[in-house]
Amino acid sequence: MALRTLRMGEVRVRLPVGPHMPYLYEIPSKKFLADVKVINGIEGKKILAFAPHSDDLSIGAGGFIAHLAVKNSIIPVCGYTGWRGVNGADSKTEAILLREKEMKKEAEVLGLKKPIFLHLQTYETDSKTAKQQDIEKIKKVLIKEKPELIFLANSQDLHPRHRLFTRLILEALEQIKIKNIGLIFYEIPWSVFSSNEFNFIVPLSKELVQKKINAIKAHKSQLVRTNFVKLAKALLALRAGMVPEQKISGYGSKSSLSNWVEVYKYKTFK
């Protein structure tokens, strides 16, 4: 079986190549399947956390990011400061300012650096020119920050702007020839991974879940429309109930990681 080396802080882990080999972050267990690899020690990294919209990061990855923020430098990067469907704003300008204020609050709750707002043109147009100009904006951030890890939405996300933003990021990486960056794709409640798509499992403590929920609550303009707190809690509980048998100990066996679990798809951009 082919192997690759994944370096997390001072820890080197030999991982089987393949999208379905699960990696478990930091949490010990009494029983693992043979191909489950425990990873720990993600420290001292420059991480860019890309969010299509201002609330997607906390909803999709708030727990893990809050944990990593303690010993890493994480900069949130918002692609589209959406102005549609914003409660409490009477104009486009007010809506944008409100959503950016909410994301800044989210960053404070999660322990992140100040957000970067890209204001990409493809929020409103799919033209070839707009896409290339947006890729150039993303490239500038990547070149300046030189990240070692990147969080981004699932490339198969059903939301058209989420999916497009991730594809623009991947194209930007391709154009600037950055290699060997760790990519961590996250799911959101309305576009979850199938059991064969995720390979990175993160059990969460009660404290991390509370940080995640508090970060989601920073987006008051969106909670009036949809109860994202309820959805996020439901997804955490669903993963906690299903993942141990799916990925850790095997179907028909008893295994428990936590009451709350986030899952991701990890790959190295080569």
mmCIF file of C-alpha atoms in Angstrom:
data_model
loop_
_atom_site.group_PDB
_atom_site.id
_atom_site.type_symbol
_atom_site.label_atom_id
_atom_site.label_comp_id
_atom_site.label_asym_id
_atom_site.label_seq_id
_atom_site.Cartn_x
_atom_site.Cartn_y
_atom_site.Cartn_z
ATOM 1 C CA MET A 1 0.000 0.000 0.000
ATOM 2 C CA ALA A 2 1.350 3.452 -0.908
ATOM 3 C CA LEU A 3 2.094 5.773 1.999
ATOM 4 C CA ARG A 4 2.652 9.479 2.446
ATOM 5 C CA THR A 5 4.047 11.410 5.386
ATOM 6 C CA LEU A 6 1.806 13.999 7.044
ATOM 7 C CA ARG A 7 3.633 16.405 9.342
ATOM 8 C CA MET A 8 1.592 17.979 12.138
ATOM 9 C CA GLY A 9 3.810 20.186 14.316
ATOM 10 C CA GLU A 10 6.673 17.937 15.419
ATOM 11 C CA VAL A 11 4.735 14.748 14.690
ATOM 12 C CA ARG A 12 5.232 12.781 11.474
ATOM 13 C CA VAL A 13 2.514 10.285 10.648
ATOM 14 C CA ARG A 14 2.643 7.781 7.798
ATOM 15 C CA LEU A 15 -0.790 7.782 6.221
ATOM 16 C CA PRO A 16 -2.210 5.434 3.599
ATOM 17 C CA VAL A 17 -2.914 7.240 0.337
ATOM 18 C CA GLY A 18 -6.593 7.250 -0.517
ATOM 19 C CA PRO A 19 -9.667 9.351 0.173
ATOM 20 C CA HIS A 20 -11.369 6.883 2.473
ATOM 21 C CA MET A 21 -8.643 6.214 5.041
ATOM 22 C CA PRO A 22 -9.810 7.929 8.251
ATOM 23 C CA TYR A 23 -7.580 10.167 10.349
ATOM 24 C CA LEU A 24 -8.702 10.802 13.930
ATOM 25 C CA TYR A 25 -7.566 14.056 15.514
ATOM 26 C CA GLU A 26 -6.147 13.762 19.031
ATOM 27 C CA ILE A 27 -8.803 11.692 20.800
ATOM 28 C CA PRO A 28 -7.710 8.277 22.124
ATOM 29 C CA SER A 29 -10.016 5.275 21.997
ATOM 30 C CA LYS A 30 -9.862 1.694 23.191
ATOM 31 C CA LYS A 31 -10.662 0.233 19.801
ATOM 32 C CA PHE A 32 -9.703 1.389 16.297
ATOM 33 C CA LEU A 33 -9.988 -0.202 12.918
ATOM 34 C CA ALA A 34 -6.520 -1.035 11.606
ATOM 35 C CA ASP A 35 -6.433 1.853 9.133
ATOM 36 C CA VAL A 36 -7.433 4.618 11.576
ATOM 37 C CA LYS A 37 -4.478 6.894 12.250
ATOM 38 C CA VAL A 38 -4.412 9.199 15.285
ATOM 39 C CA ILE A 39 -2.996 12.656 14.540
ATOM 40 C CA ASN A 40 -1.984 15.279 17.055
ATOM 41 C CA GLY A 41 0.275 18.268 17.557
ATOM 42 C CA ILE A 42 -0.980 20.823 15.006
ATOM 43 C CA GLU A 43 0.932 23.789 16.384
ATOM 44 C CA GLY A 44 2.672 26.922 15.149
ATOM 45 C CA LYS A 45 0.955 26.889 11.759
ATOM 46 C CA LYS A 46 -0.266 29.728 9.551
ATOM 47 C CA ILE A 47 -3.823 28.765 8.633
ATOM 48 C CA LEU A 48 -6.231 30.472 6.252
ATOM 49 C CA ALA A 49 -9.886 29.663 6.925
ATOM 50 C CA PHE A 50 -11.938 30.488 3.832
ATOM 51 C CA ALA A 51 -15.665 31.115 4.271
ATOM 52 C CA PRO A 52 -17.964 31.657 1.279
ATOM 53 C CA HIS A 53 -20.233 33.817 3.453
ATOM 54 C CA SER A 54 -19.596 35.373 6.827
ATOM 55 C CA ASP A 55 -21.317 32.663 8.908
ATOM 56 C CA ASP A 56 -20.202 29.511 7.097
ATOM 57 C CA LEU A 57 -16.978 29.031 9.032
ATOM 58 C CA SER A 58 -18.523 28.818 12.487
ATOM 59 C CA ILE A 59 -21.361 26.611 11.251
ATOM 60 C CA GLY A 60 -19.097 24.205 9.385
ATOM 61 C CA ALA A 61 -15.842 24.195 11.340
ATOM 62 C CA GLY A 62 -16.249 26.319 14.458
ATOM 63 C CA GLY A 63 -15.275 23.660 16.978
ATOM 64 C CA PHE A 64 -12.057 22.463 15.350
ATOM 65 C CA ILE A 65 -10.983 25.986 14.420
ATOM 66 C CA ALA A 66 -11.544 27.219 17.976
ATOM 67 C CA HIS A 67 -9.291 24.403 19.184
ATOM 68 C CA LEU A 68 -6.554 25.107 16.619
ATOM 69 C CA ALA A 69 -6.635 28.854 17.289
ATOM 70 C CA VAL A 70 -5.026 28.311 20.708
ATOM 71 C CA LYS A 71 -1.666 27.289 19.226
ATOM 72 C CA ASN A 72 -1.878 28.473 15.614
ATOM 73 C CA SER A 73 -2.406 31.712 13.714
ATOM 74 C CA ILE A 74 -5.736 31.529 11.876
ATOM 75 C CA ILE A 75 -6.963 34.226 9.512
ATOM 76 C CA PRO A 76 -10.581 33.977 8.340
ATOM 77 C CA VAL A 77 -11.129 35.002 4.718
ATOM 78 C CA CYS A 78 -14.664 35.819 3.540
ATOM 79 C CA GLY A 79 -15.386 35.514 -0.157
ATOM 80 C CA TYR A 80 -18.844 37.024 -0.393
ATOM 81 C CA THR A 81 -20.179 39.580 2.057
ATOM 82 C CA GLY A 82 -23.728 38.764 1.072
ATOM 83 C CA TRP A 83 -26.296 41.503 1.339
ATOM 84 C CA ARG A 84 -29.391 39.477 0.516
ATOM 85 C CA GLY A 85 -31.535 38.003 3.293
ATOM 86 C CA VAL A 86 -30.030 40.194 6.033
ATOM 87 C CA ASN A 87 -32.426 40.993 8.857
ATOM 88 C CA GLY A 88 -31.980 44.412 10.429
ATOM 89 C CA ALA A 89 -30.554 46.234 7.414
ATOM 90 C CA ASP A 90 -32.449 48.699 5.217
ATOM 91 C CA SER A 91 -29.956 48.960 2.372
ATOM 92 C CA LYS A 92 -27.249 46.994 0.580
ATOM 93 C CA THR A 93 -24.534 49.047 2.276
ATOM 94 C CA GLU A 94 -26.038 48.515 5.734
ATOM 95 C CA ALA A 95 -26.389 44.793 5.084
ATOM 96 C CA ILE A 96 -22.737 44.421 4.088
ATOM 97 C CA LEU A 97 -21.522 46.387 7.103
ATOM 98 C CA LEU A 98 -23.723 44.363 9.426
ATOM 99 C CA ARG A 99 -22.557 40.994 8.121
ATOM 100 C CA GLU A 100 -18.916 42.043 8.327
ATOM 101 C CA LYS A 101 -19.437 43.253 11.902
ATOM 102 C CA GLU A 102 -20.936 39.878 12.758
ATOM 103 C CA MET A 103 -17.982 38.008 11.261
ATOM 104 C CA LYS A 104 -15.539 40.157 13.230
ATOM 105 C CA LYS A 105 -17.445 39.180 16.369
ATOM 106 C CA GLU A 106 -17.306 35.522 15.319
ATOM 107 C CA ALA A 107 -13.515 35.804 14.931
ATOM 108 C CA GLU A 108 -13.204 37.202 18.454
ATOM 109 C CA VAL A 109 -15.262 34.353 19.896
ATOM 110 C CA LEU A 110 -13.208 31.681 18.119
ATOM 111 C CA GLY A 111 -9.862 33.330 18.860
ATOM 112 C CA LEU A 112 -9.020 34.153 15.240
ATOM 113 C CA LYS A 113 -7.216 37.067 13.633
ATOM 114 C CA LYS A 114 -9.183 39.897 12.004
ATOM 115 C CA PRO A 115 -11.097 38.696 8.941
ATOM 116 C CA ILE A 116 -10.124 39.524 5.383
ATOM 117 C CA PHE A 117 -13.113 40.490 3.225
ATOM 118 C CA LEU A 118 -12.553 39.838 -0.479
ATOM 119 C CA HIS A 119 -15.848 41.258 -1.833
ATOM 120 C CA LEU A 120 -15.651 38.956 -4.844
ATOM 121 C CA GLN A 121 -17.516 39.932 -8.000
ATOM 122 C CA THR A 122 -18.825 36.429 -8.584
ATOM 123 C CA TYR A 123 -21.412 37.005 -5.867
ATOM 124 C CA GLU A 124 -23.469 38.646 -8.603
ATOM 125 C CA THR A 125 -22.015 37.464 -11.917
ATOM 126 C CA ASP A 126 -20.549 34.286 -13.371
ATOM 127 C CA SER A 127 -18.668 36.011 -16.173
ATOM 128 C CA LYS A 128 -15.230 34.733 -17.149
ATOM 129 C CA THR A 129 -13.710 38.135 -16.454
ATOM 130 C CA ALA A 130 -15.171 38.277 -12.950
ATOM 131 C CA LYS A 131 -13.920 34.786 -12.152
ATOM 132 C CA GLN A 132 -10.370 35.581 -13.229
ATOM 133 C CA GLN A 133 -10.340 38.853 -11.312
ATOM 134 C CA ASP A 134 -11.579 37.032 -8.220
ATOM 135 C CA ILE A 135 -8.859 34.412 -8.628
ATOM 136 C CA GLU A 136 -6.291 37.229 -8.696
ATOM 137 C CA LYS A 137 -7.632 38.561 -5.383
ATOM 138 C CA ILE A 138 -7.352 35.132 -3.815
ATOM 139 C CA LYS A 139 -3.840 34.660 -5.202
ATOM 140 C CA LYS A 140 -2.685 37.883 -3.545
ATOM 141 C CA VAL A 141 -3.872 36.647 -0.151
ATOM 142 C CA LEU A 142 -2.215 33.257 -0.618
ATOM 143 C CA ILE A 143 1.085 34.784 -1.728
ATOM 144 C CA LYS A 144 1.131 37.277 1.131
ATOM 145 C CA GLU A 145 0.114 34.893 3.926
ATOM 146 C CA LYS A 146 1.855 31.696 2.762
ATOM 147 C CA PRO A 147 -0.474 29.311 4.633
ATOM 148 C CA GLU A 148 0.473 25.783 5.640
ATOM 149 C CA LEU A 149 -3.131 24.673 6.119
ATOM 150 C CA ILE A 150 -6.322 25.883 4.465
ATOM 151 C CA PHE A 151 -9.945 25.376 5.517
ATOM 152 C CA LEU A 152 -12.496 25.588 2.722
ATOM 153 C CA ALA A 153 -16.026 24.512 1.926
ATOM 154 C CA ASN A 154 -16.712 21.176 0.275
ATOM 155 C CA SER A 155 -15.950 21.366 -3.444
ATOM 156 C CA GLN A 156 -19.215 19.503 -4.094
ATOM 157 C CA ASP A 157 -21.314 21.796 -1.884
ATOM 158 C CA LEU A 158 -24.842 22.153 -3.239
ATOM 159 C CA HIS A 159 -24.851 25.921 -2.682
ATOM 160 C CA PRO A 160 -23.637 27.412 -6.004
ATOM 161 C CA ARG A 161 -21.555 30.203 -4.420
ATOM 162 C CA HIS A 162 -19.986 27.895 -1.845
ATOM 163 C CA ARG A 163 -18.985 25.493 -4.597
ATOM 164 C CA LEU A 164 -17.713 28.283 -6.848
ATOM 165 C CA PHE A 165 -15.631 29.911 -4.097
ATOM 166 C CA THR A 166 -13.840 26.645 -3.344
ATOM 167 C CA ARG A 167 -13.127 26.082 -7.016
ATOM 168 C CA LEU A 168 -11.725 29.605 -7.336
ATOM 169 C CA ILE A 169 -9.417 28.933 -4.385
ATOM 170 C CA LEU A 170 -8.193 25.676 -5.914
ATOM 171 C CA GLU A 171 -7.585 27.408 -9.231
ATOM 172 C CA ALA A 172 -5.634 30.161 -7.473
ATOM 173 C CA LEU A 173 -3.453 27.536 -5.793
ATOM 174 C CA GLU A 174 -2.865 25.891 -9.142
ATOM 175 C CA GLN A 175 -1.886 29.141 -10.841
ATOM 176 C CA ILE A 176 0.676 30.196 -8.228
ATOM 177 C CA LYS A 177 2.177 26.702 -8.070
ATOM 178 C CA ILE A 178 1.921 26.381 -4.286
ATOM 179 C CA LYS A 179 2.437 22.751 -3.359
ATOM 180 C CA ASN A 180 2.138 20.526 -0.294
ATOM 181 C CA ILE A 181 -0.477 22.629 1.476
ATOM 182 C CA GLY A 182 -2.918 20.744 3.662
ATOM 183 C CA LEU A 183 -6.529 21.246 2.565
ATOM 184 C CA ILE A 184 -9.291 20.682 5.107
ATOM 185 C CA PHE A 185 -12.745 20.686 3.523
ATOM 186 C CA TYR A 186 -15.692 21.204 5.879
ATOM 187 C CA GLU A 187 -19.370 20.340 5.615
ATOM 188 C CA ILE A 188 -22.427 22.409 6.424
ATOM 189 C CA PRO A 189 -25.891 21.178 7.437
ATOM 190 C CA TRP A 190 -27.509 21.660 4.026
ATOM 191 C CA SER A 191 -24.702 19.886 2.154
ATOM 192 C CA VAL A 192 -23.203 17.115 4.308
ATOM 193 C CA PHE A 193 -20.536 14.597 3.340
ATOM 194 C CA SER A 194 -21.496 11.060 2.440
ATOM 195 C CA SER A 195 -19.875 8.340 4.568
ATOM 196 C CA ASN A 196 -17.166 7.819 1.931
ATOM 197 C CA GLU A 197 -16.321 11.495 1.497
ATOM 198 C CA PHE A 198 -14.956 12.446 4.914
ATOM 199 C CA ASN A 199 -11.705 11.070 6.294
ATOM 200 C CA PHE A 200 -10.814 13.425 9.164
ATOM 201 C CA ILE A 201 -12.681 13.061 12.455
ATOM 202 C CA VAL A 202 -12.624 15.643 15.255
ATOM 203 C CA PRO A 203 -14.397 14.849 18.543
ATOM 204 C CA LEU A 204 -15.190 18.063 20.445
ATOM 205 C CA SER A 205 -15.260 18.955 24.114
ATOM 206 C CA LYS A 206 -18.222 20.711 25.706
ATOM 207 C CA GLU A 207 -16.175 23.917 25.836
ATOM 208 C CA LEU A 208 -15.386 23.828 22.116
ATOM 209 C CA VAL A 209 -19.026 23.179 21.243
ATOM 210 C CA GLN A 210 -20.029 26.203 23.315
ATOM 211 C CA LYS A 211 -17.503 28.373 21.478
ATOM 212 C CA LYS A 212 -18.877 27.134 18.165
ATOM 213 C CA ILE A 213 -22.445 27.917 19.207
ATOM 214 C CA ASN A 214 -21.507 31.348 20.559
ATOM 215 C CA ALA A 215 -19.757 32.121 17.266
ATOM 216 C CA ILE A 216 -22.855 31.138 15.295
ATOM 217 C CA LYS A 217 -24.951 33.343 17.577
ATOM 218 C CA ALA A 218 -22.817 36.322 16.541
ATOM 219 C CA HIS A 219 -24.693 36.201 13.214
ATOM 220 C CA LYS A 220 -27.973 37.536 14.515
ATOM 221 C CA SER A 221 -29.072 38.803 11.108
ATOM 222 C CA GLN A 222 -29.106 35.220 9.814
ATOM 223 C CA LEU A 223 -30.627 33.444 12.792
ATOM 224 C CA VAL A 224 -33.936 35.203 12.270
ATOM 225 C CA ARG A 225 -34.175 33.470 8.905
ATOM 226 C CA THR A 226 -32.820 30.022 9.840
ATOM 227 C CA ASN A 227 -32.003 28.447 13.203
ATOM 228 C CA PHE A 228 -28.395 27.563 12.424
ATOM 229 C CA VAL A 229 -27.687 26.866 16.093
ATOM 230 C CA LYS A 230 -30.234 24.048 16.076
ATOM 231 C CA LEU A 231 -28.929 22.705 12.762
ATOM 232 C CA ALA A 232 -25.301 22.771 13.899
ATOM 233 C CA LYS A 233 -26.124 20.958 17.141
ATOM 234 C CA ALA A 234 -28.101 18.340 15.234
ATOM 235 C CA LEU A 235 -25.210 17.674 12.843
ATOM 236 C CA LEU A 236 -22.716 17.387 15.723
ATOM 237 C CA ALA A 237 -24.964 14.863 17.436
ATOM 238 C CA LEU A 238 -25.572 12.923 14.208
ATOM 239 C CA ARG A 239 -21.845 12.560 13.576
ATOM 240 C CA ALA A 240 -21.194 11.565 17.182
ATOM 241 C CA GLY A 241 -23.804 8.829 16.919
ATOM 242 C CA MET A 242 -22.766 7.423 13.541
ATOM 243 C CA VAL A 243 -19.038 7.961 13.033
ATOM 244 C CA PRO A 244 -17.718 5.544 15.708
ATOM 245 C CA GLU A 245 -19.272 2.554 13.939
ATOM 246 C CA GLN A 246 -18.705 3.931 10.436
ATOM 247 C CA LYS A 247 -15.026 4.733 10.789
ATOM 248 C CA ILE A 248 -13.592 3.779 14.177
ATOM 249 C CA SER A 249 -14.633 0.364 15.421
ATOM 250 C CA GLY A 250 -16.746 -1.136 12.651
ATOM 251 C CA TYR A 251 -20.459 -1.819 12.240
ATOM 252 C CA GLY A 252 -22.074 -3.830 15.017
ATOM 253 C CA SER A 253 -19.466 -2.870 17.615
ATOM 254 C CA LYS A 254 -19.695 -0.404 20.474
ATOM 255 C CA SER A 255 -17.462 2.654 20.455
ATOM 256 C CA SER A 256 -17.836 6.233 21.626
ATOM 257 C CA LEU A 257 -15.719 9.316 20.910
ATOM 258 C CA SER A 258 -17.687 12.255 22.252
ATOM 259 C CA ASN A 259 -21.201 13.629 22.322
ATOM 260 C CA TRP A 260 -20.168 16.037 19.555
ATOM 261 C CA VAL A 261 -18.137 15.312 16.425
ATOM 262 C CA GLU A 262 -17.139 17.344 13.369
ATOM 263 C CA VAL A 263 -15.927 15.608 10.217
ATOM 264 C CA TYR A 264 -13.769 16.853 7.373
ATOM 265 C CA LYS A 265 -12.102 15.757 4.170
ATOM 266 C CA TYR A 266 -8.318 16.134 4.352
ATOM 267 C CA LYS A 267 -6.016 16.081 1.339
ATOM 268 C CA THR A 268 -2.661 17.544 0.366
ATOM 269 C CA PHE A 269 -2.591 19.953 -2.561
ATOM 270 C CA LYS A 270 0.221 18.710 -4.792
#
